[in-house]
Amino acid sequence: DDVDTLLAEVEELEATCAVAIATPEQGGATTSLDGAATVLVPPLAVQAPTDLSIDLVDAADDDRLLTDVYDFGPDATRFERNVTICLDIEPEELDQGERVCLAYLDEASDPPQWTCEDECLEKTGEGTLCGETSHFTNFALLLNGGDAEPSTCDDDDDVFLDGRTGGVVTSADDLAFIS
């Protein structure tokens, strides 16, 4: 009976969120059930086999959020090496002249607030932007406008969101902007 109960719980979990396992040797990856969120865990990022999950939390309830909010779990997991989180966006929803970052909900703040984790986003597909983090929690893409500190990107992989073409183009000046 315990095994049947456990299997039923796993099936229920698989019906509501994406699950996978990352290993120290191979890393791991999983994509949300709606296909709009992915996490890539490189080898040596975990010390032991670790469950990965992505659950759609809710629709964006903040005007600065470009995507739905996804809970990457297990919550509070810390990694030895950065993992990559990729989120799909709808280019036609973008305003011009804004910077975009991978942001997490800092629930330690009172009230909880969105905080930029990575401003050095990379394009991996049409309408898909990726950033890095060393931990799991709730993530979304955030318009951070002029409130963010100057970018600390150190390579040419940053992106502009191009309002004229609705696409994403590579920048060379270390900022991610919607232009």
XYZ file of C-alpha atoms in Angstrom:
179
model
C 0.000 0.000 0.000
C 2.836 2.420 0.793
C 4.340 1.886 -2.668
C 0.958 2.430 -4.340
C 0.435 5.612 -2.336
C 3.912 6.864 -3.252
C 3.366 6.080 -6.945
C 0.026 7.911 -6.869
C 1.716 10.949 -5.311
C 4.441 10.898 -7.988
C 1.832 10.648 -10.761
C -0.059 13.590 -9.253
C 3.153 15.611 -9.027
C 4.063 14.765 -12.636
C 0.607 15.965 -13.738
C 1.132 19.401 -12.182
C 4.819 20.120 -12.710
C 7.838 18.927 -14.657
C 10.235 16.646 -12.775
C 13.692 15.187 -13.488
C 16.880 14.215 -11.656
C 20.295 15.901 -11.885
C 23.404 13.875 -11.059
C 26.921 15.086 -10.228
C 28.354 13.276 -13.258
C 25.840 14.280 -15.924
C 23.917 17.237 -14.563
C 20.332 17.319 -15.742
C 17.537 19.307 -17.297
C 13.783 19.617 -17.299
C 11.180 21.753 -19.039
C 7.869 22.953 -17.633
C 4.706 21.216 -18.784
C 3.720 24.293 -20.823
C 7.159 24.292 -22.506
C 7.887 27.915 -21.536
C 10.496 27.328 -18.785
C 13.623 25.150 -18.746
C 16.443 24.561 -16.299
C 19.846 23.198 -17.351
C 22.091 21.850 -14.583
C 25.734 21.318 -15.623
C 27.866 18.414 -14.380
C 29.343 18.951 -10.896
C 26.622 21.470 -9.941
C 25.129 18.998 -7.439
C 26.935 16.763 -4.962
C 24.325 13.987 -5.040
C 21.361 13.027 -7.240
C 18.906 15.909 -6.909
C 15.280 16.160 -7.974
C 14.470 19.027 -10.335
C 10.996 20.461 -10.719
C 9.337 23.387 -12.463
C 5.840 24.418 -11.492
C 3.819 27.280 -12.998
C 2.962 29.414 -9.976
C 0.633 31.977 -11.531
C 0.320 34.532 -14.267
C 2.482 37.630 -13.984
C 0.794 39.946 -11.470
C 3.360 42.737 -11.683
C 3.452 45.051 -14.707
C 7.245 44.666 -14.834
C 7.073 40.880 -15.307
C 7.325 39.700 -18.917
C 6.579 36.046 -18.196
C 4.536 33.882 -15.913
C 6.147 33.021 -12.584
C 7.740 29.571 -12.276
C 8.768 27.808 -9.078
C 12.054 25.998 -9.689
C 12.606 23.380 -7.062
C 13.211 22.043 -4.670
C 12.993 25.514 -3.136
C 16.197 26.891 -1.629
C 18.400 24.347 -3.433
C 21.943 25.772 -3.739
C 24.295 24.696 -6.518
C 28.078 24.292 -6.662
C 28.053 25.808 -10.177
C 25.509 28.152 -11.750
C 22.528 26.597 -13.485
C 20.810 28.119 -16.510
C 17.145 29.090 -16.480
C 15.480 29.788 -19.838
C 12.089 31.461 -20.168
C 9.988 32.117 -23.255
C 8.668 35.622 -23.896
C 6.205 37.150 -26.321
C 8.225 39.834 -28.156
C 5.106 41.813 -29.060
C 4.470 42.471 -25.346
C 7.719 44.419 -24.978
C 8.075 48.168 -24.644
C 11.071 49.942 -26.112
C 14.048 51.194 -24.105
C 13.802 48.861 -21.102
C 16.394 46.472 -19.687
C 15.401 42.877 -18.996
C 16.766 40.524 -16.345
C 16.179 37.072 -14.908
C 14.582 37.901 -11.558
C 13.610 35.978 -8.440
C 11.025 36.723 -5.778
C 12.960 37.661 -2.632
C 10.568 36.383 0.000
C 12.945 37.400 2.813
C 12.015 41.030 2.087
C 8.963 42.479 3.773
C 6.961 42.734 1.608
C 8.461 40.218 -0.862
C 10.009 41.937 -3.881
C 11.394 41.010 -7.294
C 15.190 41.175 -7.502
C 17.351 40.928 -10.624
C 19.556 37.844 -10.525
C 21.134 38.043 -13.988
C 21.112 40.986 -16.415
C 23.408 39.198 -18.885
C 20.719 37.262 -20.727
C 21.461 35.054 -23.703
C 19.168 34.214 -26.599
C 18.816 30.476 -27.197
C 15.836 30.449 -29.525
C 13.159 32.675 -30.978
C 11.633 34.406 -27.963
C 13.709 32.459 -25.397
C 16.052 34.241 -22.986
C 18.375 32.476 -20.535
C 20.149 33.617 -17.387
C 22.155 31.990 -14.618
C 21.578 31.468 -10.919
C 23.111 29.508 -8.050
C 19.797 28.735 -6.302
C 16.173 27.716 -6.826
C 13.072 29.744 -5.980
C 10.402 31.558 -8.032
C 11.764 33.120 -11.257
C 10.426 35.294 -14.106
C 11.789 37.771 -16.654
C 11.582 41.306 -15.297
C 11.673 44.708 -16.936
C 14.031 46.541 -14.637
C 14.164 49.851 -16.501
C 16.463 52.487 -15.060
C 16.275 51.084 -11.537
C 19.040 48.544 -12.059
C 22.709 49.150 -11.454
C 24.922 49.309 -14.546
C 25.408 45.906 -16.076
C 28.393 43.841 -14.990
C 28.366 41.622 -18.063
C 31.888 40.773 -19.178
C 31.299 39.332 -22.630
C 29.370 39.993 -25.831
C 26.562 37.511 -25.179
C 24.089 40.051 -23.784
C 20.890 40.686 -25.657
C 18.713 43.540 -26.820
C 15.021 42.970 -27.294
C 14.366 44.648 -30.624
C 10.927 46.276 -30.712
C 11.194 46.968 -34.450
C 11.498 43.336 -35.470
C 10.034 41.679 -32.378
C 13.241 39.662 -32.114
C 16.237 39.369 -29.863
C 19.640 40.566 -31.080
C 23.107 40.316 -29.557
C 24.589 43.488 -28.079
C 28.215 44.489 -27.717
C 27.938 47.048 -24.911
C 27.158 44.832 -21.918
C 23.494 45.773 -21.469
C 20.219 43.986 -22.139
C 17.713 46.468 -23.548
C 14.451 46.469 -25.386
C 15.195 48.880 -28.201
